XYZ file of C-alpha atoms in Angstrom:
633
model
C 3.723 20.768 -3.618
C 3.262 24.377 -4.644
C 6.881 24.273 -5.901
C 7.865 21.631 -8.289
C 11.221 20.143 -6.938
C 13.110 17.331 -8.265
C 14.608 14.260 -6.915
C 17.275 11.766 -8.089
C 16.187 8.943 -8.802
C 14.386 5.583 -9.158
C 16.090 2.122 -9.235
C 14.801 -1.207 -10.535
C 16.795 -4.477 -10.589
C 15.830 -8.013 -11.479
C 17.740 -11.131 -11.547
C 16.060 -14.227 -13.078
C 17.015 -17.295 -11.143
C 15.727 -19.824 -13.661
C 16.710 -20.361 -17.281
C 14.762 -18.510 -19.878
C 13.069 -21.784 -20.987
C 11.208 -21.687 -17.479
C 9.649 -18.401 -18.050
C 8.784 -19.353 -21.483
C 6.940 -22.520 -20.325
C 5.312 -20.877 -17.341
C 4.367 -17.351 -18.361
C 4.171 -17.890 -22.126
C 7.044 -15.601 -22.942
C 10.832 -15.674 -22.485
C 10.411 -11.770 -21.980
C 9.164 -12.165 -18.608
C 12.097 -10.311 -17.100
C 11.629 -7.456 -19.517
C 8.052 -7.139 -18.842
C 8.505 -7.206 -15.110
C 11.215 -4.553 -15.476
C 8.802 -2.367 -17.359
C 5.966 -2.667 -14.574
C 8.688 -2.193 -11.899
C 9.772 1.051 -13.488
C 6.414 2.254 -14.620
C 5.318 2.016 -10.920
C 8.178 4.326 -9.916
C 7.650 7.084 -12.579
C 7.160 9.355 -9.628
C 10.803 9.256 -8.943
C 12.024 10.425 -12.410
C 10.571 12.027 -15.472
C 13.627 13.582 -17.225
C 14.976 10.264 -18.492
C 15.198 6.496 -18.184
C 17.559 3.808 -19.032
C 17.685 -0.018 -19.123
C 20.698 -2.387 -19.377
C 20.603 -6.185 -19.383
C 23.342 -8.942 -19.264
C 23.048 -12.335 -20.953
C 24.630 -15.101 -19.007
C 27.244 -17.601 -20.428
C 27.568 -15.894 -23.970
C 29.791 -17.484 -26.655
C 32.917 -15.411 -27.528
C 31.903 -12.898 -30.159
C 28.316 -12.645 -29.053
C 27.082 -9.529 -27.512
C 26.056 -9.863 -23.997
C 25.454 -6.304 -22.620
C 22.574 -4.302 -23.955
C 21.761 -0.809 -22.944
C 19.219 1.829 -24.007
C 18.494 5.335 -22.559
C 16.128 7.992 -23.471
C 15.255 11.584 -22.376
C 12.018 11.453 -24.210
C 8.843 12.866 -22.430
C 7.567 9.214 -22.214
C 10.970 7.708 -21.764
C 10.016 4.466 -20.227
C 7.373 3.604 -22.866
C 9.726 4.630 -25.730
C 12.653 2.309 -24.457
C 10.331 -0.666 -23.969
C 8.580 -0.217 -27.244
C 11.841 -0.247 -28.951
C 12.801 -3.484 -27.191
C 9.737 -5.303 -28.082
C 9.637 -3.867 -31.665
C 13.180 -5.371 -32.194
C 12.085 -8.700 -30.946
C 9.077 -8.766 -32.984
C 11.003 -7.811 -36.108
C 13.348 -10.557 -35.671
C 10.494 -12.938 -35.160
C 8.749 -11.635 -38.298
C 11.852 -12.179 -40.258
C 12.237 -15.658 -38.907
C 9.026 -17.067 -37.465
C 10.917 -20.218 -36.207
C 12.618 -18.010 -33.568
C 9.490 -17.630 -31.445
C 9.613 -21.025 -30.096
C 13.481 -21.316 -29.896
C 14.412 -19.517 -26.676
C 18.212 -20.189 -27.101
C 18.367 -18.432 -30.544
C 16.141 -15.688 -29.213
C 18.614 -15.071 -26.469
C 21.468 -15.072 -28.864
C 19.972 -12.937 -31.619
C 17.461 -10.577 -29.890
C 18.795 -7.644 -27.810
C 17.969 -7.209 -24.035
C 16.781 -10.949 -23.694
C 18.999 -11.354 -20.671
C 18.847 -12.951 -17.148
C 20.245 -9.841 -15.257
C 18.244 -6.582 -15.704
C 18.783 -2.987 -14.519
C 16.411 -0.023 -14.916
C 16.780 3.561 -13.831
C 14.513 6.673 -13.732
C 16.109 9.989 -13.626
C 15.367 13.642 -12.405
C 17.987 16.010 -13.565
C 18.576 17.335 -10.077
C 22.544 17.936 -10.964
C 24.297 18.280 -14.100
C 22.865 18.491 -17.665
C 19.618 16.549 -18.541
C 21.218 15.092 -21.827
C 21.370 11.457 -22.789
C 24.882 10.976 -21.532
C 23.871 11.856 -18.050
C 21.113 9.190 -17.916
C 21.985 5.840 -16.100
C 22.794 3.058 -16.524
C 26.436 4.065 -17.179
C 29.014 1.448 -18.585
C 32.695 0.621 -17.958
C 33.434 -1.847 -20.809
C 36.166 -4.289 -21.287
C 37.259 -7.263 -23.540
C 37.514 -9.251 -20.293
C 33.988 -10.320 -19.461
C 34.636 -10.043 -15.629
C 35.872 -6.521 -15.799
C 32.658 -4.964 -17.473
C 30.651 -2.955 -15.025
C 27.199 -1.335 -15.391
C 25.868 1.067 -12.772
C 22.788 2.955 -11.871
C 21.439 4.311 -8.827
C 19.793 7.072 -6.608
C 22.723 8.891 -5.122
C 24.682 11.987 -4.520
C 28.110 12.273 -3.079
C 29.249 15.327 -1.008
C 32.868 14.737 -1.487
C 33.224 14.345 -5.266
C 36.419 16.423 -5.235
C 38.125 14.096 -2.849
C 36.833 11.013 -4.775
C 38.072 12.562 -8.106
C 41.553 13.217 -6.573
C 41.726 9.655 -5.370
C 41.180 8.420 -8.930
C 43.894 10.791 -10.189
C 46.314 9.576 -7.288
C 46.051 5.971 -8.536
C 47.046 6.888 -12.110
C 43.516 7.269 -13.594
C 42.518 10.105 -16.049
C 38.807 10.531 -15.368
C 36.905 12.029 -18.278
C 33.997 13.698 -16.122
C 34.022 15.468 -12.646
C 30.750 13.898 -11.492
C 29.740 11.722 -8.706
C 28.350 9.085 -11.134
C 31.681 8.719 -12.923
C 33.791 8.763 -9.768
C 31.714 6.084 -8.151
C 31.650 4.035 -11.407
C 35.562 4.334 -11.760
C 36.271 3.612 -8.184
C 34.241 0.477 -8.144
C 35.697 -0.368 -11.589
C 39.258 0.144 -10.219
C 38.718 -2.324 -7.406
C 36.945 -4.790 -9.823
C 40.159 -4.541 -11.845
C 42.231 -5.219 -8.675
C 40.184 -8.236 -7.710
C 40.545 -9.621 -11.329
C 44.304 -9.171 -11.071
C 44.494 -10.851 -7.538
C 42.617 -13.780 -8.733
C 44.615 -14.056 -12.063
C 47.903 -13.920 -10.216
C 47.037 -16.623 -7.683
C 45.747 -19.030 -10.222
C 48.539 -18.432 -12.758
C 50.795 -19.641 -10.011
C 48.555 -22.684 -9.628
C 49.002 -23.543 -13.212
C 45.725 -22.583 -14.598
C 45.774 -21.221 -18.197
C 44.082 -17.788 -19.193
C 40.947 -19.139 -20.545
C 40.486 -21.281 -17.358
C 41.340 -18.230 -15.114
C 38.518 -16.274 -16.516
C 35.942 -18.993 -15.537
C 37.548 -19.147 -12.050
C 37.474 -15.341 -11.533
C 33.763 -15.486 -12.442
C 33.230 -18.121 -9.775
C 35.468 -16.765 -6.958
C 35.158 -12.986 -7.398
C 34.741 -11.318 -3.865
C 31.924 -8.801 -4.653
C 31.684 -7.750 -0.905
C 35.413 -7.006 -0.720
C 35.371 -4.784 -4.084
C 32.517 -2.828 -2.423
C 34.104 -2.496 0.973
C 37.342 -1.002 -0.751
C 35.235 1.132 -3.205
C 32.876 2.591 -0.727
C 35.073 3.321 2.357
C 35.488 6.912 1.183
C 31.979 7.613 0.055
C 30.095 10.483 1.835
C 26.577 10.764 0.546
C 23.280 9.225 0.308
C 23.305 6.259 -2.086
C 21.450 3.376 -3.233
C 22.943 1.986 -6.510
C 23.053 -1.272 -8.354
C 25.809 -2.770 -10.325
C 25.992 -5.517 -12.812
C 29.274 -7.276 -13.572
C 29.757 -8.594 -17.280
C 29.812 -12.389 -16.319
C 26.589 -12.106 -14.283
C 27.250 -11.240 -10.658
C 25.251 -8.319 -9.290
C 24.936 -6.080 -6.426
C 22.676 -3.286 -4.744
C 24.329 -1.136 -2.188
C 22.829 1.331 0.324
C 24.602 4.006 2.442
C 25.450 3.529 6.080
C 22.878 5.895 7.424
C 20.069 4.504 5.184
C 19.498 7.993 3.671
C 18.151 6.889 0.424
C 15.627 3.992 0.366
C 15.825 0.566 -1.143
C 13.758 -2.672 -0.829
C 14.217 -6.192 -2.102
C 12.306 -9.414 -2.508
C 13.580 -12.781 -3.551
C 11.716 -16.210 -4.377
C 12.893 -19.187 -6.507
C 12.233 -17.354 -9.783
C 13.411 -13.825 -9.017
C 15.662 -11.441 -6.947
C 14.284 -7.936 -7.155
C 15.384 -4.600 -5.645
C 13.673 -1.173 -6.184
C 13.500 2.178 -4.655
C 9.859 1.668 -3.711
C 8.336 -1.164 -1.885
C 4.769 -0.978 -3.518
C 6.477 -1.092 -6.902
C 7.734 -4.562 -5.923
C 4.584 -5.620 -4.512
C 2.481 -4.663 -7.566
C 4.934 -6.065 -10.120
C 5.420 -9.454 -8.299
C 2.054 -9.765 -6.532
C 3.497 -10.045 -2.949
C 2.568 -8.759 0.388
C 4.104 -5.895 2.435
C 5.880 -8.294 4.871
C 7.510 -10.269 2.081
C 9.576 -7.280 0.908
C 12.700 -6.590 2.795
C 14.404 -3.222 3.428
C 18.001 -3.303 2.465
C 19.932 -2.706 5.585
C 22.016 0.394 5.788
C 25.731 -0.128 4.920
C 24.789 -3.563 3.451
C 24.714 -4.923 -0.043
C 22.375 -7.524 -1.709
C 24.742 -9.657 -3.664
C 23.561 -11.908 -6.337
C 25.943 -14.366 -7.798
C 26.065 -15.779 -11.339
C 24.703 -19.077 -10.058
C 21.674 -17.138 -8.756
C 22.459 -17.411 -5.114
C 22.106 -14.187 -3.039
C 22.929 -12.737 0.351
C 22.835 -9.463 2.217
C 26.227 -8.635 3.396
C 27.589 -5.680 5.482
C 29.922 -3.452 3.206
C 30.297 -0.450 5.760
C 29.650 -0.101 9.293
C 26.109 1.166 9.864
C 25.668 4.435 11.697
C 22.822 6.046 13.343
C 19.940 5.571 10.740
C 18.953 8.763 9.320
C 16.379 7.702 6.493
C 15.202 10.824 4.529
C 11.936 12.053 6.057
C 11.227 14.035 2.802
C 10.753 10.684 1.157
C 7.860 10.104 3.355
C 6.408 13.536 3.071
C 6.389 13.830 -0.718
C 8.343 11.557 -2.888
C 7.501 8.004 -2.033
C 4.286 6.508 -3.432
C 1.468 6.949 -1.174
C 0.396 3.480 -1.990
C 2.900 2.204 0.470
C 1.272 0.880 3.776
C 3.572 2.797 5.970
C 3.806 5.919 3.890
C 0.137 6.158 3.814
C -0.091 5.902 7.568
C 2.658 8.446 8.086
C 1.002 11.049 5.911
C -2.226 10.606 7.721
C -0.313 11.139 10.920
C 1.377 14.308 9.435
C -2.093 15.786 8.625
C -3.359 14.929 12.072
C -0.479 16.232 13.849
C -0.662 19.754 12.461
C -4.350 20.154 13.511
C -3.512 22.146 16.959
C -1.672 24.568 14.758
C -4.559 24.878 12.396
C -7.145 25.324 15.174
C -5.167 28.261 16.560
C -4.873 29.917 13.161
C -8.709 29.736 12.555
C -9.420 30.893 16.185
C -11.094 27.420 16.650
C -13.995 28.376 14.350
C -14.763 25.163 12.587
C -18.370 26.177 11.603
C -17.095 28.998 9.340
C -14.112 27.326 7.768
C -13.596 25.297 4.706
C -10.761 22.870 4.262
C -9.089 21.537 1.149
C -5.609 20.601 -0.211
C -3.151 21.635 -2.951
C -1.628 19.821 -4.854
C -2.815 16.129 -5.178
C 0.211 14.880 -3.368
C -1.115 16.546 -0.250
C -4.465 14.674 -0.438
C -3.450 11.829 2.113
C -2.336 14.486 4.490
C -5.644 16.205 4.148
C -7.477 13.106 5.031
C -5.276 12.946 8.273
C -6.099 16.635 8.899
C -9.801 15.709 8.505
C -9.485 12.940 10.942
C -7.872 15.290 13.422
C -10.554 17.898 12.899
C -13.335 15.480 13.516
C -11.573 14.558 16.731
C -11.681 18.331 17.697
C -15.349 18.676 16.660
C -16.300 15.660 18.625
C -15.061 17.517 21.744
C -17.362 20.436 20.831
C -20.199 18.022 20.139
C -19.772 16.390 23.509
C -19.680 19.901 25.348
C -22.835 21.070 23.339
C -24.821 18.007 24.060
C -23.919 18.080 27.784
C -25.115 21.581 27.928
C -28.430 20.470 26.449
C -29.282 18.598 29.769
C -31.029 15.297 30.233
C -33.944 15.879 27.836
C -32.576 17.535 24.701
C -34.817 18.794 22.078
C -34.638 16.285 19.047
C -34.061 19.111 16.554
C -31.309 20.637 18.494
C -29.604 17.272 19.150
C -29.806 16.387 15.379
C -28.221 19.642 14.557
C -25.307 19.135 16.803
C -24.694 15.585 15.451
C -24.883 16.887 11.871
C -21.815 19.099 12.446
C -18.858 18.044 10.574
C -15.669 19.717 9.010
C -16.426 21.263 5.591
C -14.172 19.555 3.142
C -14.253 20.973 -0.410
C -12.338 20.350 -3.646
C -11.314 24.028 -4.074
C -8.618 23.800 -6.479
C -8.092 22.020 -9.626
C -4.727 21.765 -11.595
C -5.697 22.565 -15.083
C -2.474 21.913 -17.006
C 1.214 22.289 -16.761
C 1.893 25.490 -18.575
C 4.924 25.745 -20.773
C 7.204 28.744 -20.682
C 6.814 29.489 -24.287
C 6.463 33.138 -23.458
C 9.721 34.709 -22.384
C 8.596 37.985 -20.828
C 8.575 37.656 -17.095
C 5.292 39.550 -16.682
C 3.581 37.598 -19.285
C 4.871 34.190 -17.820
C 3.686 35.194 -14.326
C 0.298 35.965 -15.625
C 0.026 32.509 -17.077
C 1.501 30.797 -13.994
C -1.162 32.532 -11.935
C -3.622 30.277 -13.751
C -2.023 26.884 -13.354
C -4.972 26.017 -11.008
C -8.524 26.727 -11.431
C -11.021 27.056 -8.483
C -14.371 25.869 -7.645
C -16.491 28.893 -7.367
C -19.150 28.861 -4.721
C -17.226 26.459 -2.403
C -16.566 29.469 0.070
C -18.982 31.970 1.492
C -17.583 35.292 0.644
C -16.452 37.335 3.604
C -17.726 34.674 6.181
C -15.574 31.525 5.558
C -11.911 30.992 6.541
C -10.304 28.821 3.828
C -7.610 26.287 4.936
C -5.486 24.419 2.294
C -2.883 21.792 3.226
C 0.227 21.429 1.153
C 2.699 18.778 1.674
C 5.568 21.321 1.942
C 6.707 24.819 1.030
C 10.144 25.118 -0.275
C 10.664 28.381 -2.236
C 7.044 29.662 -2.144
C 7.091 31.037 -5.696
C 4.176 29.271 -6.948
C 2.355 29.987 -3.597
C 2.811 33.704 -4.187
C 2.444 33.906 -8.085
C -0.539 31.542 -8.295
C -2.056 29.845 -5.436
C -2.848 32.790 -2.972
C -4.107 34.999 -5.945
C -6.392 32.128 -6.946
C -7.695 31.453 -3.433
C -8.231 35.138 -2.876
C -10.672 35.157 -5.882
C -13.020 33.035 -3.613
C -13.218 36.049 -1.211
C -12.576 34.183 2.012
C -12.316 36.126 5.224
C -8.876 34.345 5.955
C -6.558 32.105 4.107
C -4.652 29.710 5.941
C -1.784 27.731 4.157
C -0.720 24.680 6.021
C 2.476 22.861 5.320
C 2.523 19.285 6.527
C 6.378 19.356 6.703
C 8.253 21.881 9.009
C 10.022 24.909 7.666
C 12.738 23.981 5.033
C 15.652 25.859 6.324
C 18.692 24.180 4.874
C 19.734 22.882 1.429
C 19.961 19.061 0.646
C 22.985 17.367 -0.907
C 21.889 13.816 -1.042
C 19.501 13.799 -4.071
C 16.729 16.145 -3.676
C 16.945 19.526 -5.696
C 17.159 22.057 -2.891
C 20.891 22.985 -3.323
C 20.750 26.865 -2.898
C 20.180 28.595 0.339
C 18.853 31.714 -1.209
C 15.988 29.778 -2.882
C 14.458 28.806 0.476
C 11.784 31.150 1.732
C 12.424 30.307 5.410
C 16.145 31.353 4.885
C 14.970 34.550 3.204
C 12.568 35.127 6.161
C 15.352 34.685 8.814
C 17.728 37.092 6.974
C 14.948 39.610 6.755
C 14.415 39.299 10.434
C 18.000 39.745 11.186
C 18.179 42.957 9.309
C 15.039 44.294 10.645
C 16.105 43.820 14.221
C 19.664 45.279 13.535
C 21.304 41.983 13.897
C 23.291 42.171 10.692
C 26.366 41.314 12.540
C 25.080 37.676 12.903
C 25.198 37.304 9.106
C 28.748 38.564 8.951
C 29.831 36.286 11.799
C 28.293 33.321 10.078
C 30.221 34.173 6.853
C 33.559 34.418 8.539
C 33.095 31.206 10.425
C 31.988 29.450 7.194
C 35.080 30.800 5.426
C 37.172 29.437 8.354
C 35.697 25.998 7.804
C 36.870 25.921 4.088
C 39.657 23.345 3.783
C 39.066 21.634 7.180
C 38.827 17.986 7.396
C 35.210 16.750 6.932
C 34.958 15.639 10.523
C 35.845 19.124 11.871
C 33.285 21.131 9.841
C 30.239 22.443 11.710
C 26.850 23.704 10.490
C 27.335 27.315 11.288
C 24.220 28.429 9.352
C 22.182 27.273 12.283
C 23.044 30.516 13.941
C 20.950 32.502 11.218
C 17.787 30.982 12.588
C 18.712 30.879 16.220
C 17.530 34.394 17.377
C 13.922 33.717 16.349
C 11.022 31.325 17.115
C 9.332 29.308 14.495
C 6.334 31.449 14.825
C 8.281 34.463 14.131
C 9.749 32.967 10.996
C 6.392 31.720 9.796
C 4.955 35.290 10.167
C 7.736 36.674 8.129
C 7.299 33.985 5.388
C 3.669 34.934 5.416
C 4.716 38.586 4.835
C 7.028 37.665 2.078
C 4.644 35.470 0.224
C 1.463 37.372 0.310
C 0.737 39.210 -2.738
C 0.285 43.109 -2.297
C -3.191 43.216 -3.728
C -4.471 40.144 -1.532
C -7.812 41.007 -0.023
C -8.116 38.208 2.612
C -5.901 37.956 5.663
C -3.291 35.358 5.039
C -1.478 32.978 7.546
C 1.098 30.402 6.679
C 1.681 27.728 9.300
C 3.800 24.696 9.412
C 4.225 21.231 11.006
C 6.364 21.142 14.232
C 9.621 19.070 14.279
C 7.947 17.024 17.105
C 4.783 16.363 14.733
C 7.243 15.129 12.107
C 9.103 12.857 14.256
C 5.831 11.541 15.786
C 4.453 10.777 12.340
C 7.624 9.328 10.897
C 9.583 7.745 13.713
C 11.624 5.535 11.560
C 12.709 8.239 9.215
C 14.766 10.726 11.211
C 16.657 12.251 8.343
C 15.340 15.682 9.172
C 18.333 17.771 8.035
C 16.143 19.974 5.689
C 14.450 21.305 8.811
C 16.954 20.934 11.642
C 20.348 21.350 9.865
C 21.398 18.113 11.610
C 23.134 16.390 8.593
C 23.632 12.714 8.656
C 27.052 12.816 7.084
C 30.109 15.293 7.665
C 29.777 16.316 4.022
C 26.426 17.877 4.649
C 27.968 20.440 7.047
C 30.497 21.308 4.509
C 27.749 21.843 1.821
C 25.549 24.029 3.838
C 28.447 26.201 4.891
C 29.430 26.503 1.066
C 26.022 27.285 0.235
C 25.876 30.211 2.659
C 29.262 31.470 1.236
C 27.892 31.209 -2.287
C 24.809 33.247 -1.080
C 26.961 36.045 0.604
C 29.016 36.253 -2.485
C 26.327 36.340 -4.807
C 27.160 33.186 -6.636
C 24.050 31.343 -7.940
C 25.574 28.100 -8.150
C 25.245 24.633 -6.298
C 27.190 23.981 -3.265
C 28.251 20.463 -4.112
């Protein structure tokens, strides 16, 4: 992606279904769970590089023994730092007392993180500060083991204000105004309510307080807690919670916006944001990994039993398409196929952009995440070229000259590795001009790969969000190869609207497609449209969520996709560029054809999957009009 955007976040959950002795005997180490968690997180490092965190719970602790361990890091190599620390602590304990090595019960008691319930998290700081306190997992602690709660997830709520006010209305005094804290405290509140309900019932039945704690751990209704907690959630979410006595859950939003997968056998119950991470860590096939159904929770009880239970009524499934275009690991079977299809589906637009001249066109991709789409593009180009070969061979007649026939058969799309990313340059220079000069050299080029003044150069990108790097770096770099025409292809459609469910595209003014539409409105003397949208957005403020509409769609309504693409090209082409530049995009139809099971396309269409999305986009427009460079949620 020519502009680095961030995403929140990656989730990893493991429940060991056997005693630790089993793993010691079968795998040679009682730390099998921790080792699996490390692999599960490492295979999802693409989902978060600003921080990581791990928490574990030990089952059946003796009073006075620590049973919840947590460590978080914002180090550049956060995963490695956390797990190195865990293993260092265990090794130090064994070095101090070598008899510990073969005594699993003492190891569990004395060594941190040697628990049966494990939770990991990877964070991109898309919202809020990037400090340690903002890393998951977060904890809600209590002296009553059944009231402890640990939470981590991949989520953004659009109605944090309402959730905050709900907590205040029940008498709480939240210490933060964030979606993480409001979710933690709301679930924590109903966890307390369930504890109180069971305690009251069994007091009346004659149980003493010590007995009641055990009964609560056995009879706690996790699904009911989640139903009460989640009824007011508006957003995209997949989060996991651990309760102190050993129950655990993983919950997904009713529209399936954020991804979540799970797998279970007689040794493990596992959940993660990425299916191939589970496949790699546990050596299982694609079809053995289940997708957590929207509105459902995977509930794992203290006794190791598990079930998938409905918590909220599922709505139309609107799984995020941007996951498939960019964020999800390309090693997933379906993601790979979809990215191939994205590249193939944009070929008709590419052919028009190069005037169907395959002979004098070089194809490439920037950055590496667009490589699979490039393969798909190549397959589509080969199909186009086969049509040309068929026509040319037919024109040769029944007895073609061998040399001419070989010449036609040898025709193929010219794929080259045109750009190489040299390094991620740090902004140690504060002068804007000097920094821009450095950014322009983030990529290096393969000189001689393009015939100067003869070849078109087509590079495919997975998406174009802001276009900053494209203008400051990539187009300047490509122009040094002296192509006749540069065609930049986005395998995603035009990104017109902000996201509020976890991807860092929160400000309308940052989106180059929005900038282009505004420029066109002003050029065509339709400034009144801008004012009208502003008035209607203001009128939506304070309305109930269900009544709010996305009025920003009218900013784009007067123009075709081609007109906006042309204006984007104009905005992003550096003034001194010698080559002709064209920027072209995937169509909405091409996206839906490639990703039929992931219809969450609000970035491109403005059709948000929850009412809160409409409020966010309207607020984003108000912020832009009023010159407020702040997020809309």
